[in-house]
Short mmCIF file of C-alpha atoms (C1' of nucleotides) in Angstrom, two decimals:
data_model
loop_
_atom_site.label_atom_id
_atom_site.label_comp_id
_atom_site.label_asym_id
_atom_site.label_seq_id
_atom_site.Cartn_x
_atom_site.Cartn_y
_atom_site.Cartn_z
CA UNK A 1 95.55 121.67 119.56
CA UNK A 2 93.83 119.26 122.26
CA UNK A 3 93.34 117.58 119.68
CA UNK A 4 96.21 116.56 118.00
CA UNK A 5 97.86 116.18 121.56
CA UNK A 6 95.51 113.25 121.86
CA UNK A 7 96.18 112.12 118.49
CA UNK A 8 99.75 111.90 119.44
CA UNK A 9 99.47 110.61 122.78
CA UNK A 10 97.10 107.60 121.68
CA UNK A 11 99.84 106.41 118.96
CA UNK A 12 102.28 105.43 121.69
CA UNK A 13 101.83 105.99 125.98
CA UNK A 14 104.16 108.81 126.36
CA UNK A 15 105.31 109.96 129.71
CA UNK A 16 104.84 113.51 130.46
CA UNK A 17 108.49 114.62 129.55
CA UNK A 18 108.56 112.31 126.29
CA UNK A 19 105.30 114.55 125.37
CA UNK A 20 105.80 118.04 126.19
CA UNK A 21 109.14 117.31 123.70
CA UNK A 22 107.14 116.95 120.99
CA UNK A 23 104.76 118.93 121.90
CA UNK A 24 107.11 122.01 122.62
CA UNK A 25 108.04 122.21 119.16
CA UNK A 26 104.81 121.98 117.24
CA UNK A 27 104.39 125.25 115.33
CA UNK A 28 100.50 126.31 114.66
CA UNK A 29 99.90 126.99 110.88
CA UNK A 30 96.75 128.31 108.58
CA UNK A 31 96.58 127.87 105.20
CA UNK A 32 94.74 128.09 102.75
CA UNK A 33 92.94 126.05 100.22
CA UNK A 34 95.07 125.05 97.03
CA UNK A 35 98.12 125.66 98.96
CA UNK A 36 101.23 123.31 98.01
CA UNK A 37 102.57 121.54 101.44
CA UNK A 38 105.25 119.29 99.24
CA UNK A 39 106.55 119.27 95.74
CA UNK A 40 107.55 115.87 94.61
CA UNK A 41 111.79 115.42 93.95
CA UNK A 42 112.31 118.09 96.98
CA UNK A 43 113.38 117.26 100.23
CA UNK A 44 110.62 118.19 103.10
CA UNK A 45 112.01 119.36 106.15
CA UNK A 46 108.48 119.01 107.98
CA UNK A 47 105.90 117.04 109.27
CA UNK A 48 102.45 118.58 109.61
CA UNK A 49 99.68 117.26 111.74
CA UNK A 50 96.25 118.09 110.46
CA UNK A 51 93.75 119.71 112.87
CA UNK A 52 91.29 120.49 110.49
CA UNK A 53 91.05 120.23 106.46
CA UNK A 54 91.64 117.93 103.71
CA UNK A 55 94.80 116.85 101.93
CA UNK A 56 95.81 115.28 98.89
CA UNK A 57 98.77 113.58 97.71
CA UNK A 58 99.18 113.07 94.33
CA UNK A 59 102.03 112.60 91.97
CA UNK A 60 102.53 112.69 87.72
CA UNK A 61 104.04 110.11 85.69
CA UNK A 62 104.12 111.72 81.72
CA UNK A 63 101.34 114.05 81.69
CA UNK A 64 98.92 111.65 84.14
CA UNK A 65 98.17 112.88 87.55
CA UNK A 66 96.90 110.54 89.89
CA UNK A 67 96.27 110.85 93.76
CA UNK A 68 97.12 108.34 96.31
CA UNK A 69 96.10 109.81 99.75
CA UNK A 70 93.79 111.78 101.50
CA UNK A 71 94.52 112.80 104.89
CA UNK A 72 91.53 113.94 107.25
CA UNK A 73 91.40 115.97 110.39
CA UNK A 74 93.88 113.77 112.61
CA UNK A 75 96.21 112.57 110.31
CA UNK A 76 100.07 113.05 109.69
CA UNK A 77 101.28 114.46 106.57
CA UNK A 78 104.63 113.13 105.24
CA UNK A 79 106.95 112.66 102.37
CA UNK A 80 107.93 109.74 103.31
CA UNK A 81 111.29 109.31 101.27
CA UNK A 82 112.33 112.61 103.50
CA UNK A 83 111.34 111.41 106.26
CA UNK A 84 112.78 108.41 106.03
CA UNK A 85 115.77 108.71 103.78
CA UNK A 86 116.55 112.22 103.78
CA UNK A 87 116.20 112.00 99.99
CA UNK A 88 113.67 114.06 97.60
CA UNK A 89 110.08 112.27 97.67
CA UNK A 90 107.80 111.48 94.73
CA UNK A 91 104.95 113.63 95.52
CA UNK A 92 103.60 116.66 95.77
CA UNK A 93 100.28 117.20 98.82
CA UNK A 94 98.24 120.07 98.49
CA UNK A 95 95.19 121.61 101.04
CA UNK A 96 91.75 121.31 99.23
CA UNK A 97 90.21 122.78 102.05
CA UNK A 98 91.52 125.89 104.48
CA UNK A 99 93.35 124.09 106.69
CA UNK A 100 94.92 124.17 110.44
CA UNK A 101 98.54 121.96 111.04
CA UNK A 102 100.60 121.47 113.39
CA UNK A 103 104.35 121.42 111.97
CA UNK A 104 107.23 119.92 113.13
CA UNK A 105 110.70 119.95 111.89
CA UNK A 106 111.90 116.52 110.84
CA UNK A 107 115.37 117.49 112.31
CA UNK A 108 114.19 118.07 115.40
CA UNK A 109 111.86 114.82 115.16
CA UNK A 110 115.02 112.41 114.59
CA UNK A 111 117.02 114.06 117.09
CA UNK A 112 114.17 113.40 119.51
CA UNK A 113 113.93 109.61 117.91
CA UNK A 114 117.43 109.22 118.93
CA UNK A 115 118.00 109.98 122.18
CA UNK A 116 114.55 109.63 123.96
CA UNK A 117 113.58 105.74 124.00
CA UNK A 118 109.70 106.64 124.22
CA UNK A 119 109.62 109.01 121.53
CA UNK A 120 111.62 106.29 119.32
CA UNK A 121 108.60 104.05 119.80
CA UNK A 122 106.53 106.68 119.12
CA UNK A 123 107.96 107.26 116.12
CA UNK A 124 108.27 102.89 115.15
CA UNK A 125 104.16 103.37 115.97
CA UNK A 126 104.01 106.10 113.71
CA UNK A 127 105.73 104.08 110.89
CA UNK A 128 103.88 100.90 111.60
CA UNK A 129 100.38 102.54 111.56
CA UNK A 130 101.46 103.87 108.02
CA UNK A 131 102.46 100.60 107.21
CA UNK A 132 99.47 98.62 107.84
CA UNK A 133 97.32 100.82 106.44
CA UNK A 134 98.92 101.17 102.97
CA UNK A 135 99.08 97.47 103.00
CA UNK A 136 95.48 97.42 103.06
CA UNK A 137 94.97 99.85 100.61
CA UNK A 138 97.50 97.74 98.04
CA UNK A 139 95.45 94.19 99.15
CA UNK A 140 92.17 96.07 98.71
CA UNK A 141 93.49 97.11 95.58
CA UNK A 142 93.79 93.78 94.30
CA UNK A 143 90.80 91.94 95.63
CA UNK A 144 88.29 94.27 94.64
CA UNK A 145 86.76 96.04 91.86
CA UNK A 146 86.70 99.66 91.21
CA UNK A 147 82.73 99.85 91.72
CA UNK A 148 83.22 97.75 95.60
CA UNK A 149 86.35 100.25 96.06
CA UNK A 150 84.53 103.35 95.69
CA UNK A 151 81.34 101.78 97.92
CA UNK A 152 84.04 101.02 100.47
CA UNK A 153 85.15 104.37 100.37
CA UNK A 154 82.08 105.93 100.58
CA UNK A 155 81.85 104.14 103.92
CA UNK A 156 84.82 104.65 105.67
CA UNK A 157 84.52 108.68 104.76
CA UNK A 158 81.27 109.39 103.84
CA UNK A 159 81.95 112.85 103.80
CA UNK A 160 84.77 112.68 101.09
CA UNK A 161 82.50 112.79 98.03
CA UNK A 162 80.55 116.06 99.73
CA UNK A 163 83.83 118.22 99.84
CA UNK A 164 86.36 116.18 97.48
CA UNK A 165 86.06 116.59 93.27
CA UNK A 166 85.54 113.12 91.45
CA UNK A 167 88.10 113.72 89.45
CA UNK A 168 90.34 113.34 92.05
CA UNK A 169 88.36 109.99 93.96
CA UNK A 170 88.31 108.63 90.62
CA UNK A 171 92.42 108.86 89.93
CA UNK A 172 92.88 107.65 94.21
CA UNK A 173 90.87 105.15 93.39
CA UNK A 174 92.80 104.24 89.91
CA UNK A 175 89.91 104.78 87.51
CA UNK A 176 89.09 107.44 85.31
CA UNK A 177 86.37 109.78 86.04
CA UNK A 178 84.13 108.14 83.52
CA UNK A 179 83.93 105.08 84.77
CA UNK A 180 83.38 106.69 88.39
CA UNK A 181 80.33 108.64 86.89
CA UNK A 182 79.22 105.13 85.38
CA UNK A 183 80.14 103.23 88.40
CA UNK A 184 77.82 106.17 90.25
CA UNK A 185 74.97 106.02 88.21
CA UNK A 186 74.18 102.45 88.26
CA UNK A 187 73.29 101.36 91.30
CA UNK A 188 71.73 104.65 92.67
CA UNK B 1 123.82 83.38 109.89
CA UNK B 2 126.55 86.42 108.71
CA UNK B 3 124.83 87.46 106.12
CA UNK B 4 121.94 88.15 108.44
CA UNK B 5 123.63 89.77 110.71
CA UNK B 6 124.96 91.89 108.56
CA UNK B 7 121.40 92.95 107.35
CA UNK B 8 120.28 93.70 110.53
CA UNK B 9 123.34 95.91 111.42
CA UNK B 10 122.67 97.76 108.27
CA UNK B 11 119.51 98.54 108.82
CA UNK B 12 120.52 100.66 111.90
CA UNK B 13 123.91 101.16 113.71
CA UNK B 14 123.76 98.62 116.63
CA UNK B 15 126.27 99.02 119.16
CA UNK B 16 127.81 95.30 120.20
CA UNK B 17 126.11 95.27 123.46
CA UNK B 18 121.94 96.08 121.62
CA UNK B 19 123.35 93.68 118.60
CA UNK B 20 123.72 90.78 120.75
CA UNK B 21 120.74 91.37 122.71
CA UNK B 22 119.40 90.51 119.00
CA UNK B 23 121.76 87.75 117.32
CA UNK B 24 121.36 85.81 120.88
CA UNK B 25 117.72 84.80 120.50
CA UNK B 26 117.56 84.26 116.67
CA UNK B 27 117.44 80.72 116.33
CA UNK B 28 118.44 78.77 112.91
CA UNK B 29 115.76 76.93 111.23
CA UNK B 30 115.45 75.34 108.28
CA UNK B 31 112.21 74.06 106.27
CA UNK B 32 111.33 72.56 102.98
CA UNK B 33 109.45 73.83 100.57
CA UNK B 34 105.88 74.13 100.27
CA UNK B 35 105.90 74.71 104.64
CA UNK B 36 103.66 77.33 105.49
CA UNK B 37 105.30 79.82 108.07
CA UNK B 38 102.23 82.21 108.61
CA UNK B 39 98.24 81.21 108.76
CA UNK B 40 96.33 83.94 107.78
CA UNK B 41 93.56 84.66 110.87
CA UNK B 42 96.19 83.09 113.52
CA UNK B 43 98.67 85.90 115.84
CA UNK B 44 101.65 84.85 114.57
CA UNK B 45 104.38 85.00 117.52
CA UNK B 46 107.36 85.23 115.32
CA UNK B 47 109.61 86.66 112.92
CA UNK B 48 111.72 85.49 110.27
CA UNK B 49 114.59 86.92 108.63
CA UNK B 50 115.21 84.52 105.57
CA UNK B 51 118.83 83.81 104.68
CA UNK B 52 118.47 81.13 101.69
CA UNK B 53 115.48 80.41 99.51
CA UNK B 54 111.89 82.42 98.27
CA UNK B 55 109.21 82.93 100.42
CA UNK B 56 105.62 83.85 99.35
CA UNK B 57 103.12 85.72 101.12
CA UNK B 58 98.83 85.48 99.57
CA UNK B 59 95.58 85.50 100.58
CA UNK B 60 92.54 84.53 99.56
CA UNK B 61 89.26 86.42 98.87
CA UNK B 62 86.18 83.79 98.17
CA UNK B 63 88.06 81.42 95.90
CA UNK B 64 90.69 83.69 94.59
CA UNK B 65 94.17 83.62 95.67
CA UNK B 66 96.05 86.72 95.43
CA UNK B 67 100.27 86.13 95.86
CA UNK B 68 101.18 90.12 96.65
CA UNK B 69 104.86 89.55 98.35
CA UNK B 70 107.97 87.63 97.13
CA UNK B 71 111.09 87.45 100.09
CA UNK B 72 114.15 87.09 99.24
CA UNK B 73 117.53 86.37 100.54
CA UNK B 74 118.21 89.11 103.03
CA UNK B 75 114.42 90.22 103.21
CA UNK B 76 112.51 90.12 106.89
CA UNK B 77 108.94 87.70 107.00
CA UNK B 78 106.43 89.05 109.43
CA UNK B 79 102.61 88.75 109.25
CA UNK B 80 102.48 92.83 109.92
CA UNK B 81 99.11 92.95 111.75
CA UNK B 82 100.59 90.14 114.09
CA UNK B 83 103.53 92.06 114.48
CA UNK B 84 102.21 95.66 115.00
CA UNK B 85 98.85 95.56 116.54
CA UNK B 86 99.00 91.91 118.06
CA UNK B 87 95.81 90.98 116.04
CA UNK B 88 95.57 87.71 113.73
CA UNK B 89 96.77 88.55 110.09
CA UNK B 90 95.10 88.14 106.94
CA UNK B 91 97.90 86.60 105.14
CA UNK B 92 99.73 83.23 104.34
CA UNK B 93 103.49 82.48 104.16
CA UNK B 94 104.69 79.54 102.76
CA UNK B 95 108.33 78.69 101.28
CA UNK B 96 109.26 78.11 97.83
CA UNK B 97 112.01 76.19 98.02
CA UNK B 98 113.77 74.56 100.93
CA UNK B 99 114.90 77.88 102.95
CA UNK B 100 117.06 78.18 105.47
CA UNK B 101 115.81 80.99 108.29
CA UNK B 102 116.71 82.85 111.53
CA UNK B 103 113.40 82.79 113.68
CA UNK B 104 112.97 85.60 116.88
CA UNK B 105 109.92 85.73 118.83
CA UNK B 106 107.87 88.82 118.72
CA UNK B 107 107.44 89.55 122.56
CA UNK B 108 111.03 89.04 123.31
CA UNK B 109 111.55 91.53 120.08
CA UNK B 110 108.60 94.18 121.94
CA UNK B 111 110.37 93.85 125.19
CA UNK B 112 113.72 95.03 123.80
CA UNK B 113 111.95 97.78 121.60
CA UNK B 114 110.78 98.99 125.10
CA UNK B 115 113.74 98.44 127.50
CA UNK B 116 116.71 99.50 124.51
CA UNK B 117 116.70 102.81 122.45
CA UNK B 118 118.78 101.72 119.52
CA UNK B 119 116.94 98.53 119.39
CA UNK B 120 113.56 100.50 119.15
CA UNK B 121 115.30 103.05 116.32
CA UNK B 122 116.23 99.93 114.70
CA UNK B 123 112.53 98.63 115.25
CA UNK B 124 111.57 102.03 113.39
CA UNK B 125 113.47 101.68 110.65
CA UNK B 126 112.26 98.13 110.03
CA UNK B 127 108.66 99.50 109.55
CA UNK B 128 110.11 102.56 107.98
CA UNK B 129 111.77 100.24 105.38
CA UNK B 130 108.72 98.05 104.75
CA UNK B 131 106.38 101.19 104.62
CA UNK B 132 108.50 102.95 101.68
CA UNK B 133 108.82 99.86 99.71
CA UNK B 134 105.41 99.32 100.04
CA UNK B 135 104.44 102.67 99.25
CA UNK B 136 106.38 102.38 96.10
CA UNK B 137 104.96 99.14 94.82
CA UNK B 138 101.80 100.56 95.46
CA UNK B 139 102.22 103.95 93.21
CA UNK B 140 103.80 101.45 90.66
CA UNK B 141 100.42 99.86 90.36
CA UNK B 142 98.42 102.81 90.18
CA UNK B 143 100.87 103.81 87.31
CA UNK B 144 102.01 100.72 85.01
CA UNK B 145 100.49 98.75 82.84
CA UNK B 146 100.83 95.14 83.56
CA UNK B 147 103.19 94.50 80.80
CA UNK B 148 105.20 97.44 82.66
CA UNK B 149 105.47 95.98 86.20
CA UNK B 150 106.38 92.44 84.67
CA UNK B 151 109.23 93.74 82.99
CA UNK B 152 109.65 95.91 85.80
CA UNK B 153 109.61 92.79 88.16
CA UNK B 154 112.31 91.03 85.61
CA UNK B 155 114.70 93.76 85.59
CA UNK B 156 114.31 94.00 89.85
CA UNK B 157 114.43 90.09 90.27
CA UNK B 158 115.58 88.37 87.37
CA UNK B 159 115.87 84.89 88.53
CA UNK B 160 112.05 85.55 89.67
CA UNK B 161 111.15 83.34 86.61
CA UNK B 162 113.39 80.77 86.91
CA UNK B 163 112.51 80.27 90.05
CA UNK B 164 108.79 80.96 90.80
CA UNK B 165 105.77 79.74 88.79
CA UNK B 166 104.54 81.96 86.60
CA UNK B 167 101.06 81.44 87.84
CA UNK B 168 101.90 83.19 91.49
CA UNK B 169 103.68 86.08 89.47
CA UNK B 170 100.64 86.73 87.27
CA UNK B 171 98.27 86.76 90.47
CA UNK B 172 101.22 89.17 92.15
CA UNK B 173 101.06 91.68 89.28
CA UNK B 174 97.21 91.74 88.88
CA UNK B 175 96.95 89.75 86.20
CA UNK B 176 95.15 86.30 85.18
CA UNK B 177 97.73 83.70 84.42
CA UNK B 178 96.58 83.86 80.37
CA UNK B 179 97.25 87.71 80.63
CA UNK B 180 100.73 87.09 81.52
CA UNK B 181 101.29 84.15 79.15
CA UNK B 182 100.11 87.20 76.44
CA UNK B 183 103.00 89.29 77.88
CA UNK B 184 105.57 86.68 77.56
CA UNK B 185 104.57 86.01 74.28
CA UNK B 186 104.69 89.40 72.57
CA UNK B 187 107.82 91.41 72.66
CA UNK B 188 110.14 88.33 73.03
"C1'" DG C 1 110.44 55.00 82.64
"C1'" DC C 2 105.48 55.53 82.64
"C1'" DA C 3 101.40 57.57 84.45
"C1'" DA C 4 99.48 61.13 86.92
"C1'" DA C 5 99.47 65.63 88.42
"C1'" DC C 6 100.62 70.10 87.65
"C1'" DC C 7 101.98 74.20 84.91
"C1'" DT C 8 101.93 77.05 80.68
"C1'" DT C 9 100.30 78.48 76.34
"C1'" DT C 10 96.84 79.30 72.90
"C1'" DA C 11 92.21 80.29 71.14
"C1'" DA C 12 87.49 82.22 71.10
"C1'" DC C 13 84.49 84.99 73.10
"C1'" DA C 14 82.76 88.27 76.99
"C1'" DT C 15 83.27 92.28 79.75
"C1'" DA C 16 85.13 96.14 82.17
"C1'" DT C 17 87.49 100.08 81.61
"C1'" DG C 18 89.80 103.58 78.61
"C1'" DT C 19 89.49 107.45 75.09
"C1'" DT C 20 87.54 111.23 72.95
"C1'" DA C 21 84.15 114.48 72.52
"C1'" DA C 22 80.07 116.92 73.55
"C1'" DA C 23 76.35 118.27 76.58
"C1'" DA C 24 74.73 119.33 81.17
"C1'" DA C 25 75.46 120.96 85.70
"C1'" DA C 26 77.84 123.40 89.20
"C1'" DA C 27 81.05 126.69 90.89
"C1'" DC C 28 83.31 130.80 90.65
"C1'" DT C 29 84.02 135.99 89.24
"C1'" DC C 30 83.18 140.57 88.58
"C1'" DG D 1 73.06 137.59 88.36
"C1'" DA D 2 75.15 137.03 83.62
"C1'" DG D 3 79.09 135.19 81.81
"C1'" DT D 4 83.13 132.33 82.29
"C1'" DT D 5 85.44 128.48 83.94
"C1'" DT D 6 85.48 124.13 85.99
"C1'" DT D 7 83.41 119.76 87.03
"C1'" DT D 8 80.38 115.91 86.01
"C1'" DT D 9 77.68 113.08 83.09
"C1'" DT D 10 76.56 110.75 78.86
"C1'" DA D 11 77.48 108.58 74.41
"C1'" DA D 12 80.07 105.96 70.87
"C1'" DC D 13 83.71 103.40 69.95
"C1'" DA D 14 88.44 101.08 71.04
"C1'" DT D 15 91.25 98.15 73.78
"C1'" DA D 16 93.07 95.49 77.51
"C1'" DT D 17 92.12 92.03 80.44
"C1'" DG D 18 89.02 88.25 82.12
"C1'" DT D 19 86.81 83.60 81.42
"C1'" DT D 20 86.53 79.11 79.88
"C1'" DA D 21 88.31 75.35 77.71
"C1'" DA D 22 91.57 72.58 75.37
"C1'" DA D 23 96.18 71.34 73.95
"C1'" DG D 24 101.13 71.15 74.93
"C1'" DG D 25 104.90 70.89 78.27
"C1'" DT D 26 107.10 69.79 82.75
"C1'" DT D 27 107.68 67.76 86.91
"C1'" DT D 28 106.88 64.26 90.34
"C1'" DG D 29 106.41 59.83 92.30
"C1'" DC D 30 106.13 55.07 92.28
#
DNA sequence: GCAAACCTTTAACATATGTTAAAAAAACTC
DNA sequence: GAGTTTTTTTAACATATGTTAAAGGTTTGC
């Protein structure tokens, strides 16, 4: 729980009030590997911070799955056309590992957003962080090539390859898992 | 200037009072084309919102330039990691055609995301906005072919063509300018 | 209105990635 | 721990896109 309470608090300063908020209406939840968080054209009614654990989001388009996130130990899992829009997102985010989250209910979130003025930064951080980092991912995704994505990748979370199936790095990073294999036995 | 202000009342309900705190320190502005609103590695100290003409946002990687934003009419022009984390940005803005703009600085817009609460829930839901339709261009990528997205783009923007050079669509889709010319040729 | 600069298309060839299938390796299951 | 299932690698071939270069088209500016 400490945490995530840091996690939160280092978004956006938040007096001690604003916090305890939030805070007061985090629920703890364990769950297992494999388990579904969100299935794509429903509406989520939470938000889950992740304590400990891996998550994927992925999504289908014919018969093709491919996966566009993982989340790590600190990060916020969203749908973010729910949480937004209040409409039914596009994908579905699973556990690959046992996992620990925090939940809280996206009602309860936007009341908070709209009558606290701290918390309503909070939540504009929350939604700007997102925003500059799937910006980078799309730039990224058009500068480089597949082989200099997945050696950036391998960087940034070394331990993704250890506990994540290529299949799934492969699809994130828009590849198939052939090419990853090729891409991986090349250079070492 | 009431075409932008209805844009920014429809992006959150503004009472008159947090409105005007707004639509008092746009200022008009207009610029010709080819002017260059952003500098990629500069802060940028202010926002845009665009109210006639295109606007084009690129970067640059070694020699390459990569175009991977159009604005529109109606659409917002920020340098995000100027905006957000007060850091130099990594990306160019220049006009297509002679624009006309409404121009707000950025620390008089932080200073009423701190002191107002709808002007920070509006705040959110700018970032909100740009994060979704972000999000989706980014899954488009992952999912369509090029030929896909271009007719795609055509059906979402179809005076796109008539008005942009084909060369900064090709670069905006992925693609090599002689790729695209293959599109166009093809089907029609 | 002509020349220069710029933009778009076309062609020929090179290369990266996709597809399918099979073999090898690793991970589960009882 | 032997057998089953799942994941990863390898191979052979197909295809989409890139690269370079040249030829047509447009636009711009004097």
């Amino acid at each position: 729980m400490e945490n995530i309470q840091k996690r939160i608090r280092d978004l956006y300063p938040l007096s001690e009030a604003s916090f305890n908020k939030i805070a007061g209406r985090l629920t703890k939840v364990e769950l297992p590997r494999g388990h579904v968080l969100f299935q794509a054209n429903r509406i989520e009614t939470s938000i889950y911070f992740l304590e400990k654990g891996i998550a994927r989001a992925y999504c289908y388009d014919a018969e093709k799955e491919i996966t566009f996130w993982f989340g790590f130990e600190g990060d916020v899992i969203f749908s973010y056309n729910s949480y937004v829009n209040n409409e039914p997102g596009y994908e579905n985010v699973a556990l690959l590992e046992d996992a620990v989250l925090y939940s809280i209910d996206n009602t309860v979130l936007q009341a908070l957003f709209r009558s606290d003025l701290e918390i309503a930064n909070w939540g504009r951080k929350l939604a700007e962080r997102e925003l500059i980092r799937t910006e980078k991912l799309f730039i990224s995704r058009q500068f480089r090539t597949a082989s200099e994505r997945y050696h950036e990748l391998l960087k940034a979370h070394p331990q993704l390859v250890q506990r994540v199936q290529l299949g799934h790095i492969a699809s994130y990073l828009g590849i198939t898992q052939v090419t990853l294999s090729r891409i991986r036995s090349e250079n070492n």
